[in-house]
XYZ file of C-alpha atoms in Angstrom:
527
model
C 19.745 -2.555 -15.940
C 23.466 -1.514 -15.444
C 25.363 -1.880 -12.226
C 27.953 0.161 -12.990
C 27.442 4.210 -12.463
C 30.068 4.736 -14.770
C 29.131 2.752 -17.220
C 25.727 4.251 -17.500
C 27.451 7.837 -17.587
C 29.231 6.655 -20.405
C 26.051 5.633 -21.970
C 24.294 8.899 -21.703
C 26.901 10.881 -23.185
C 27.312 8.856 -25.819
C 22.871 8.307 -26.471
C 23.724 4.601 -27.236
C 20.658 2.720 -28.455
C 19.517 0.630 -25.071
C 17.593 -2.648 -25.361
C 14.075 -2.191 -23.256
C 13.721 -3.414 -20.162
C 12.586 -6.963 -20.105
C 10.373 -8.638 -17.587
C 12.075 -12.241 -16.608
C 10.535 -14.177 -14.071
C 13.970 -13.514 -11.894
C 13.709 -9.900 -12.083
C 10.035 -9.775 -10.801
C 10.844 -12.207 -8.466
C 13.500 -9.961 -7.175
C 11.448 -6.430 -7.431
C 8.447 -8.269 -5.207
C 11.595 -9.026 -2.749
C 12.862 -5.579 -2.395
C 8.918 -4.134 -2.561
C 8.634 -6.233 0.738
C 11.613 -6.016 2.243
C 10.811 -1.885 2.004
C 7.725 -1.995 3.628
C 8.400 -4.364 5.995
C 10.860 -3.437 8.021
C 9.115 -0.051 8.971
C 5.951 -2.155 9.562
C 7.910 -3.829 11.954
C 9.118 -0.566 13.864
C 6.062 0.831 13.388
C 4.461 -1.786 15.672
C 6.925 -1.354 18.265
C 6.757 2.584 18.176
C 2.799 3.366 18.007
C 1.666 1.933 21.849
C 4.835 4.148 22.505
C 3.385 7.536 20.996
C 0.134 6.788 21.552
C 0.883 6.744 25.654
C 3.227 10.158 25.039
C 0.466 11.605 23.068
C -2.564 10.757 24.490
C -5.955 9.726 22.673
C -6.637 12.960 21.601
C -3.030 13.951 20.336
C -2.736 10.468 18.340
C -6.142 10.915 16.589
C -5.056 14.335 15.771
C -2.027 12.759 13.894
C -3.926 10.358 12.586
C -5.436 12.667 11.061
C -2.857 14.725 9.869
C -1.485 11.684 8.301
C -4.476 11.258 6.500
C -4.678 14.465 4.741
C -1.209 14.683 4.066
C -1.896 10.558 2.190
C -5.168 11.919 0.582
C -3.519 15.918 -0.971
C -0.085 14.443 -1.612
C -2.485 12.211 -4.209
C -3.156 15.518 -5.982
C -0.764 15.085 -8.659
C -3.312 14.280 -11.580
C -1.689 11.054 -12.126
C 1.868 12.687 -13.329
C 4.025 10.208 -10.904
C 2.559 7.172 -12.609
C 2.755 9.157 -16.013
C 6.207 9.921 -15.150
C 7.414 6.303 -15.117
C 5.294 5.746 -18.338
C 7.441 7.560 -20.624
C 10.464 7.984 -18.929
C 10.633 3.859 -19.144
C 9.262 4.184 -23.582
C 12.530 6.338 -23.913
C 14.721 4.679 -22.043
C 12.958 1.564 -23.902
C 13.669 3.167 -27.344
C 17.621 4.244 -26.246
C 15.719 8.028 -26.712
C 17.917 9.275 -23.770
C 17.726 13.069 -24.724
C 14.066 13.467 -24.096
C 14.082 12.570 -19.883
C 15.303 15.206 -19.204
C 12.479 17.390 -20.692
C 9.975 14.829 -19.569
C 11.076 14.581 -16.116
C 11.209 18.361 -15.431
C 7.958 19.121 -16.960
C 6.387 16.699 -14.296
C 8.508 18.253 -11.398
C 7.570 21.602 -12.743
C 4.054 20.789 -12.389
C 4.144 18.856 -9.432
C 5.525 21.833 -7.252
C 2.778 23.792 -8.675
C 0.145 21.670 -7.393
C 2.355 21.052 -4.248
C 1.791 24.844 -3.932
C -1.620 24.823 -4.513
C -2.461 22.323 -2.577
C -0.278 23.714 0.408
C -2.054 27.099 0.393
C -5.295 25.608 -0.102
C -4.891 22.743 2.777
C -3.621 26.087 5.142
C -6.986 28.114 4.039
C -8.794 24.935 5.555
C -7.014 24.442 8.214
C -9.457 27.129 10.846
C -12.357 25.335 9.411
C -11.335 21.771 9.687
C -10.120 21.991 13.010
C -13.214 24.098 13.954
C -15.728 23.130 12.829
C -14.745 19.600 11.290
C -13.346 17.833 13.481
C -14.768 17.807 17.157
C -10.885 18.743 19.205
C -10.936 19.916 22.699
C -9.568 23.811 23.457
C -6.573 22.515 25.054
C -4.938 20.927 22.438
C -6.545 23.187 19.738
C -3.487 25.647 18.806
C -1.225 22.354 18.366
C -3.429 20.777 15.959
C -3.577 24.088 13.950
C -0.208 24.068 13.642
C -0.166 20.872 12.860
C -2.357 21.174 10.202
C -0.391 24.125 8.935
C 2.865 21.947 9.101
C 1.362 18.904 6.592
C 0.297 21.947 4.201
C 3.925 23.258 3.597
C 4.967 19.233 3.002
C 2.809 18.436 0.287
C 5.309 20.266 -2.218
C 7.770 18.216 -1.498
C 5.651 14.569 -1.430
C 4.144 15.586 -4.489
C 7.845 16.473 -6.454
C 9.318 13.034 -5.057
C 6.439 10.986 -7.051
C 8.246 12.456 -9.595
C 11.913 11.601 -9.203
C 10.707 8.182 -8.054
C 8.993 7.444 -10.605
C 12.477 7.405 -12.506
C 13.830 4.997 -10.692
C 10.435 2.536 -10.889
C 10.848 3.406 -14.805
C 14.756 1.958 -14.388
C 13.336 -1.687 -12.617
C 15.464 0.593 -9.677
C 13.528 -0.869 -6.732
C 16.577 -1.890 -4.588
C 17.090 1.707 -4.715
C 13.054 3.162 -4.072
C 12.759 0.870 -1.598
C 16.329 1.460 0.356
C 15.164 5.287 0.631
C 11.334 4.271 1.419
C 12.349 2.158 3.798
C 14.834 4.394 5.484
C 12.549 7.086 5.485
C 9.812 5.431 6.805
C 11.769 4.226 9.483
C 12.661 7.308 10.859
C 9.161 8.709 10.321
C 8.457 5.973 13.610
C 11.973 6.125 15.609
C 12.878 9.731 15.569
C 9.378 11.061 16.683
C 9.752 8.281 19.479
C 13.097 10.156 20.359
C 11.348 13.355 20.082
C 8.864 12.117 22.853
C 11.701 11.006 24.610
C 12.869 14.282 25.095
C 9.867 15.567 25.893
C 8.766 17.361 22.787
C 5.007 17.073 21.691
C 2.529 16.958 18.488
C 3.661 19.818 16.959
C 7.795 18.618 16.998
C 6.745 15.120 15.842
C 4.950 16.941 12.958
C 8.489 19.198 12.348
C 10.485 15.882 12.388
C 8.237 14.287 9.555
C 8.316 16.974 7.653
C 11.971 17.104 8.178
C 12.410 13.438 7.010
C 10.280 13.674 3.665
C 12.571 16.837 2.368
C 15.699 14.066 3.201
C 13.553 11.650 1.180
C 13.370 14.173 -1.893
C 17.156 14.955 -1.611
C 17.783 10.987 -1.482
C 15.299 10.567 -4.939
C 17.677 13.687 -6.194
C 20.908 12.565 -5.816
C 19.940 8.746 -6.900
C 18.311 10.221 -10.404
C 21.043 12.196 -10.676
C 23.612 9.243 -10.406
C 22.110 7.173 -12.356
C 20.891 9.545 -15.485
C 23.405 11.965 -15.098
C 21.578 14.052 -17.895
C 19.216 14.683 -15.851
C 21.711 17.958 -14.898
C 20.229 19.527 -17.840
C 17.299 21.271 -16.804
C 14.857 21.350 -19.634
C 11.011 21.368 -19.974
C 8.458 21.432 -22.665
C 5.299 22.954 -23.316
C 4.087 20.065 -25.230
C 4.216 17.382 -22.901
C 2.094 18.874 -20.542
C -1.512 17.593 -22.997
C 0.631 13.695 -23.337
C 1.110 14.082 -19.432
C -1.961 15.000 -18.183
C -3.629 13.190 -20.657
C -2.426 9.491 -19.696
C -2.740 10.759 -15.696
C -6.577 11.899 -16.225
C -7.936 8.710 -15.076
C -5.389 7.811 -12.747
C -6.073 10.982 -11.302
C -9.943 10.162 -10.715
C -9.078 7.001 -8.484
C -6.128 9.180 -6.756
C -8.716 11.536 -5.615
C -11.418 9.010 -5.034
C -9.566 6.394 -3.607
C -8.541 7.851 -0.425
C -11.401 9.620 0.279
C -13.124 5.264 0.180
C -10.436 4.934 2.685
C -10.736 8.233 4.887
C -14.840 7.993 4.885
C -15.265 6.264 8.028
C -12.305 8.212 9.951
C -13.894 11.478 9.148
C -17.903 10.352 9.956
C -16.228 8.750 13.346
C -15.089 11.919 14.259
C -17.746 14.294 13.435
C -20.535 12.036 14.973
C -18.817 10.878 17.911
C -14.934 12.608 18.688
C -11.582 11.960 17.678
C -10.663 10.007 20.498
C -12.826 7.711 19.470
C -11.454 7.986 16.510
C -8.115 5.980 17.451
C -9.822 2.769 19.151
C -10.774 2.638 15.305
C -7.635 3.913 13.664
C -5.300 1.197 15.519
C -6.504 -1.918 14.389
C -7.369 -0.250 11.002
C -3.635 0.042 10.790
C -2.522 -3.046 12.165
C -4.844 -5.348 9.856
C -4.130 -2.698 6.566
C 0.101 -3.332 7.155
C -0.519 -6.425 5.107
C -1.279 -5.057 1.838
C 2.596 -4.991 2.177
C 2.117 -8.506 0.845
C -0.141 -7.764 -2.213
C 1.730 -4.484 -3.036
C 4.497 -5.948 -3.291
C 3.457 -8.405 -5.855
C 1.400 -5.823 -7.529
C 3.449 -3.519 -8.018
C 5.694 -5.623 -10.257
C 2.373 -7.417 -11.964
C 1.645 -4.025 -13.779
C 4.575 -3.957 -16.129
C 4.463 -7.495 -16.677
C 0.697 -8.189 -17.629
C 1.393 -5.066 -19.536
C 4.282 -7.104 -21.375
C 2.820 -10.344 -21.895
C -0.870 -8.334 -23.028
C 1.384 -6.002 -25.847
C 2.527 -9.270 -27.036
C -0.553 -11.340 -27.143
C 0.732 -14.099 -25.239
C -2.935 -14.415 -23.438
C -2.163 -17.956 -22.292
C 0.648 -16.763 -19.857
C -1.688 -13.539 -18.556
C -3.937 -16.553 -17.799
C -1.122 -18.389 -16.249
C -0.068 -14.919 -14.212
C -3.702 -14.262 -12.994
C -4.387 -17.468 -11.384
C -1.033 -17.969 -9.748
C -1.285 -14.369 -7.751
C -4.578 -15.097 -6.500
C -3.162 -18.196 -5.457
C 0.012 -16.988 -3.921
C -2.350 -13.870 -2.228
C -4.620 -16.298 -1.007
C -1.981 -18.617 0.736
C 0.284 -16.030 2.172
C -2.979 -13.862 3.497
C -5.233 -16.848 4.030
C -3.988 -18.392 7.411
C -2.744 -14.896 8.720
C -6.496 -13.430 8.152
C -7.803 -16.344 10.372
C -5.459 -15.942 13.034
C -6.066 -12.367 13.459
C -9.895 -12.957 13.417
C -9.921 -15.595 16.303
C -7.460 -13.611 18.389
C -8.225 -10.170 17.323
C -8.667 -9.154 21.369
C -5.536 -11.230 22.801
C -3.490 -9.540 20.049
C -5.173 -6.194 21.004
C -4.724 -6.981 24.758
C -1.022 -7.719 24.648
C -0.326 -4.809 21.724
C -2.185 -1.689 23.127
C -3.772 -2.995 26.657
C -7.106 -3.436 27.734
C -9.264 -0.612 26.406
C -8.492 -1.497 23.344
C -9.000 -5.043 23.633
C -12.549 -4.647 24.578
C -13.495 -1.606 22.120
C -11.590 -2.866 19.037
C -11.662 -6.242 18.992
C -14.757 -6.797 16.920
C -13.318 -3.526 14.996
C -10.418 -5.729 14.109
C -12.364 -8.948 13.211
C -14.223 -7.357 10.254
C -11.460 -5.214 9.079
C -9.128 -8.578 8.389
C -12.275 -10.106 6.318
C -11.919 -6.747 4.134
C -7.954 -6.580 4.061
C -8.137 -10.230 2.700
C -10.751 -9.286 0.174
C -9.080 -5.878 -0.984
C -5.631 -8.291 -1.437
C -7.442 -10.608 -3.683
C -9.047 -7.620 -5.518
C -5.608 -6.364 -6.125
C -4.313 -8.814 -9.055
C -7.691 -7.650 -11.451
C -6.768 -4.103 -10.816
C -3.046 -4.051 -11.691
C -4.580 -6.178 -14.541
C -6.913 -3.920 -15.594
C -4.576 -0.819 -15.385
C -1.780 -2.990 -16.847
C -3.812 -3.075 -20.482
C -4.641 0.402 -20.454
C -8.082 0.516 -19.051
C -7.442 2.575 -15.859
C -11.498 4.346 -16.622
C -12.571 1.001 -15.741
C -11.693 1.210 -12.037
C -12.240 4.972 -12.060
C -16.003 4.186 -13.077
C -16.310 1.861 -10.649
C -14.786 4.296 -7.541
C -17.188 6.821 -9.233
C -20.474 4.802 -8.609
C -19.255 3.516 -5.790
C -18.271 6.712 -3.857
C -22.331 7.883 -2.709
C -23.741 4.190 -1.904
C -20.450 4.116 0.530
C -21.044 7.163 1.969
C -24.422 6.019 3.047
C -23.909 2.765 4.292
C -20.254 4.123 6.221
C -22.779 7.137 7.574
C -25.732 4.252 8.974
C -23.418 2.059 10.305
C -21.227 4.578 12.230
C -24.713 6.227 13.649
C -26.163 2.913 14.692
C -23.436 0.876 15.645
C -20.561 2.850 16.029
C -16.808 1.973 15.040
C -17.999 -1.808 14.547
C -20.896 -0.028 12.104
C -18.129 1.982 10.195
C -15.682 -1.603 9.866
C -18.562 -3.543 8.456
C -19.601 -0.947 5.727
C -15.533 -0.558 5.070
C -15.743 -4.810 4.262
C -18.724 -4.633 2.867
C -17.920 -1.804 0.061
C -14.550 -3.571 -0.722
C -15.920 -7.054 -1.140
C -18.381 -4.970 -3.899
C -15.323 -3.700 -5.237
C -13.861 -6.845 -6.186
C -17.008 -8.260 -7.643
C -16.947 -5.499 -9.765
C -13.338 -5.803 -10.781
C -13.296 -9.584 -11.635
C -16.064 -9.565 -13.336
C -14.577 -6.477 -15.485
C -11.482 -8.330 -15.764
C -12.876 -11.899 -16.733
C -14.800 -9.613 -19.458
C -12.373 -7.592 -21.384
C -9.710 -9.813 -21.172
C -11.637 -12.510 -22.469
C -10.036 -14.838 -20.147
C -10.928 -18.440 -19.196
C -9.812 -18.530 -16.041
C -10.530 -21.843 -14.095
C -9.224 -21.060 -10.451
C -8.865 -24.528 -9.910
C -5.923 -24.289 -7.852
C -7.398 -21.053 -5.437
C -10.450 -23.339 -4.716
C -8.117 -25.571 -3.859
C -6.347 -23.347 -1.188
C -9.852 -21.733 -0.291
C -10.717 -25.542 1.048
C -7.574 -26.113 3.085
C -8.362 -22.497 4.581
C -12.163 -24.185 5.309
C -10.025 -26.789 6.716
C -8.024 -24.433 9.200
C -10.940 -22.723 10.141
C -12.987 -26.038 11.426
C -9.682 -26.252 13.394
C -9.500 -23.484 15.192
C -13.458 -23.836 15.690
C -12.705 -27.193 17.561
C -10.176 -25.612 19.813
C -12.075 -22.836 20.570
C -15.037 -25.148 21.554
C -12.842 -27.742 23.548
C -11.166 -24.433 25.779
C -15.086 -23.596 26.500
C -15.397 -27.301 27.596
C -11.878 -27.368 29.860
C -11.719 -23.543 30.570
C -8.683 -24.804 32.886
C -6.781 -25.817 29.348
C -8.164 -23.334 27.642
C -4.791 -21.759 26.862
C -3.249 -25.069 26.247
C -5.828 -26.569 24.144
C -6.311 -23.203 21.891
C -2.253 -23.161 21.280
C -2.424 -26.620 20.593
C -4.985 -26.212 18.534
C -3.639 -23.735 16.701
C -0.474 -25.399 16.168
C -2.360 -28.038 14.657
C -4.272 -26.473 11.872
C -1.127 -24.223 10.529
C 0.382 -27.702 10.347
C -2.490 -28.773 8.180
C -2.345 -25.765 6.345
C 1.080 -26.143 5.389
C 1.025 -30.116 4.448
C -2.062 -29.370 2.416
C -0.510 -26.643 0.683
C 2.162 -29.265 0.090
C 0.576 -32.231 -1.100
C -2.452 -30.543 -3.035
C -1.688 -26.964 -3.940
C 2.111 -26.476 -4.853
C 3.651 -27.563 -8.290
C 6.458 -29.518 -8.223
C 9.197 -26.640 -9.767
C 7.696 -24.642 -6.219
C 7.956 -27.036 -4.391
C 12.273 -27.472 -5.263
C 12.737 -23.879 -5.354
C 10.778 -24.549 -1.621
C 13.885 -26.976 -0.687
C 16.607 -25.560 -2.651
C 15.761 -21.985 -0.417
C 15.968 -24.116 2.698
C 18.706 -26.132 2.127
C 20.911 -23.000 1.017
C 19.634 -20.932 4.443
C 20.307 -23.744 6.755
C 23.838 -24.289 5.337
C 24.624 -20.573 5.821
C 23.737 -21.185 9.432
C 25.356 -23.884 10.073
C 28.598 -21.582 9.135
């Protein structure tokens, strides 16, 4: 990469040869930094913000954004796979010093992107009567704000689907300090201004104009940084041709886009049409409390694509080996302990977040949801592997079969046992998922994979969990220590957790970059 702006101009003009982009373990360390860092910090304000709209909003009002959010997430995916095709090729050029063909390349996609954006818009608007109709079961006094609410999220999707696009560059340039310092902005204010909004006294249908508002800033933020940094870009330029290489390499991708959120939306949707969509948000907050930490697995996935794509181009199977095993690992220590906790105080963490309603309604919600999260995160290291060799069909076929035995179980559950009913098919079809994946990955790549070291961490978390069982029992013994005794308790089996990660789990390299990290932090404070 190039620091310099004006260096890189000079580059362009010129169509000097550039070396491709290698992968170093210092530059995925640092693109896993900035992926987390940029989601979160709007996490974080997104915790604070949500008891706040939900109170301004009401039950109803929040479930209705809810679920505008979610079919904003699931039509913005329309883009038959041309973001992740976008920062395919654009990253082969730049690889091959080919500067003069982005421009064509990056065009074409934004060209088609606004056409679906369209299409999608005017098609989302046409649904809008029906879905809020017939659909979804909304009472007639907030019925003409969710319609324009609805008719809001349609004239967005343009603009999500054309910033795929231009940030897809950037991901193509190893550029996430930059995607993430405009995600994370962005996402920021998605949570804050609305809050100000509410403040003020406006309702659903301004908080839907301010988030609209904030994703055309995003797009002009993805413009001006391509621009900057591939000034060539000025020259507006598509081609026919590309459009067969584009849609070709998005065709799968575009099957799990299409699929994949409509796994995710399932149970929100049967929630809502068999019961209401107030009920709807004692299952939608924990959902997306447990779900904010795939920040933790995205953000190593993300950068795990391009490299097992490196290391697999080159044959270097022994390191892919290596790679595998050490992010189920790290997944499995940084999720591990933070999975537990949140299943043995899934209601006090409900009761001090969002009160006591949804302590006593979600709880259990919240408990099975975790189990999946931590499952789904595991899962997440054979996908980006899978994708990463070129075998996105794989996971397609698998969302494909997948898709009807889900609907069923998400359909029985939510009729016989309500929002707990729809959380346990949720875990239940993701723990199939990774099954399925593993045993994929473990086939074509031919890998012998020992997992030593993630058995290893799976017994300390065995450990932790007796822990926390024996605290739990001695509070039912002294219920006047039961606070103590479960803190203590607590307290105690982190500790455990952490000095058998030490002395059993970490290498000895980790474990110095460990103290050279703490030693360099604690002499910063001490000046």
């Amino acid at each position: 990469g190039y620091r310099d702006g004006r260096q890189m101009r000079g580059l362009f003009s010129r169509h000097k040869p550039i070396k491709p982009v290698l992968f170093s373990n210092r530059r995925l360390s640092k693109n896993v930094f900035y992926n987390f860092l940029g989601q979160a910090f709007p996490l974080a304000i997104g915790i604070l913000s949500i008891p706040y709209m939900v109170k301004q909003l009401g039950i109803e009002q929040f479930g209705i954004l809810t679920l505008v959010w979610m079919v904003m997430g699931y039509f913005s995916l329309f883009d038959l796979g041309l973001g992740r095709a976008t920062t395919k090729f654009v990253a082969e050029v730049w690889g091959k010093g080919r500067l003069d063909k982005i421009p064509s390349i990056v065009w074409t996609s934004i060209t088609l992107q606004f056409i679906l954006g369209v299409i999608g818009g005017v098609g989302l608007a046409a649904m809008t009567p029906w879905l809020i109709n017939q659909v979804f079961k909304i009472s007639c006094e907030v019925l003409p704000s969710a319609q324009y609410a609805f008719y809001l999220s349609a004239l967005s999707l343009p603009i999500v689907l054309i910033s795929g696009s231009l940030r897809g560059v950037l991901e193509a340039l190893q550029r996430f300090d930059v995607v993430n310092l405009i995600k994370g902005i962005t996402s920021s204010f998605s949570y804050l201004l609305p809050v100000g909004v509410l403040l003020l006294g406006g309702g659903l249908v301004s908080v839907v104009v301010l988030l609209v508002f904030i994703r055309f800033v995003g797009l002009l933020c993805y413009v001006i940084a391509d621009i900057k940094l591939v000034p060539i870009l000025r020259q507006i330029h598509w081609e026919r041709k590309l459009l067969r290489m584009l849609f070709s390499f998005g065709g799968w991708i575009t099957i799990s886009s299409i699929i994949g959120p409509l796994l995710v939306y399932t149970d929100r949707f049967l929630i809502s049409t068999l019961y209401s969509v107030a009920i709807v948000t004692y299952y939608v907050v924990p959902y997306e409390a447990v779900t904010r930490l795939w920040i933790i697995p995205v953000s190593l996935t993300t950068t795990l694509f391009p490299a097992f794509s490196t290391l697999w181009g080159g044959a270097e199977k022994q390191k892919v080996q290596v790679l595998f095993e050490k992010a189920i690992r790290y997944t499995l220590l940084s999720l591990g302990p933070i999975v537990l906790l949140m299943i043995f105080f899934s209601k006090p963490i409900l009761l001090l977040w969002m009160g006591e309603a949804f302590a006593e309604k979600s709880a259990v919600v919240m408990m099975f949801l975790s189990i999946g999260v931590l499952l789904n995160s595991i899962a997440r290291v054979p996908s980006a592997f899978i994708q990463g060799i070129g075998q996105p069909h794989i996971q397609a076929k698998f969302h494909l079969m997948e898709i009807p035995f889900y609907i069923v179980f998400a359909w029985l559950g939510t009729k016989y046992w309500g929002i707990v009913g729809a959380a346990m098919a949720w875990s239940l079809r993701v723990f199939i998922d990774a099954i399925l994946l593993f045993t994929a990955s473990l086939k074509i790549g031919r890998l012998s994979l020992s997992f030593k070291e993630s058995i290893k961490v799976l017994a300390i978390l065995v450990v932790m969990l007796l822990g926390l069982l024996f605290s739990r029992f001695a509070s039912i013994l002294w219920p006047s220590l039961s606070w103590a005794l479960l803190g203590l308790g607590t307290l105690a089996s982190l500790a455990g957790f952490v000095v058998g990660t030490w002395l059993y789990v970490l290498e000895q390299h980790e474990k110095d970059i460990l103290i050279h990290t703490g030693v360099a932090l604690w002499r910063q404070i001490n000046q």
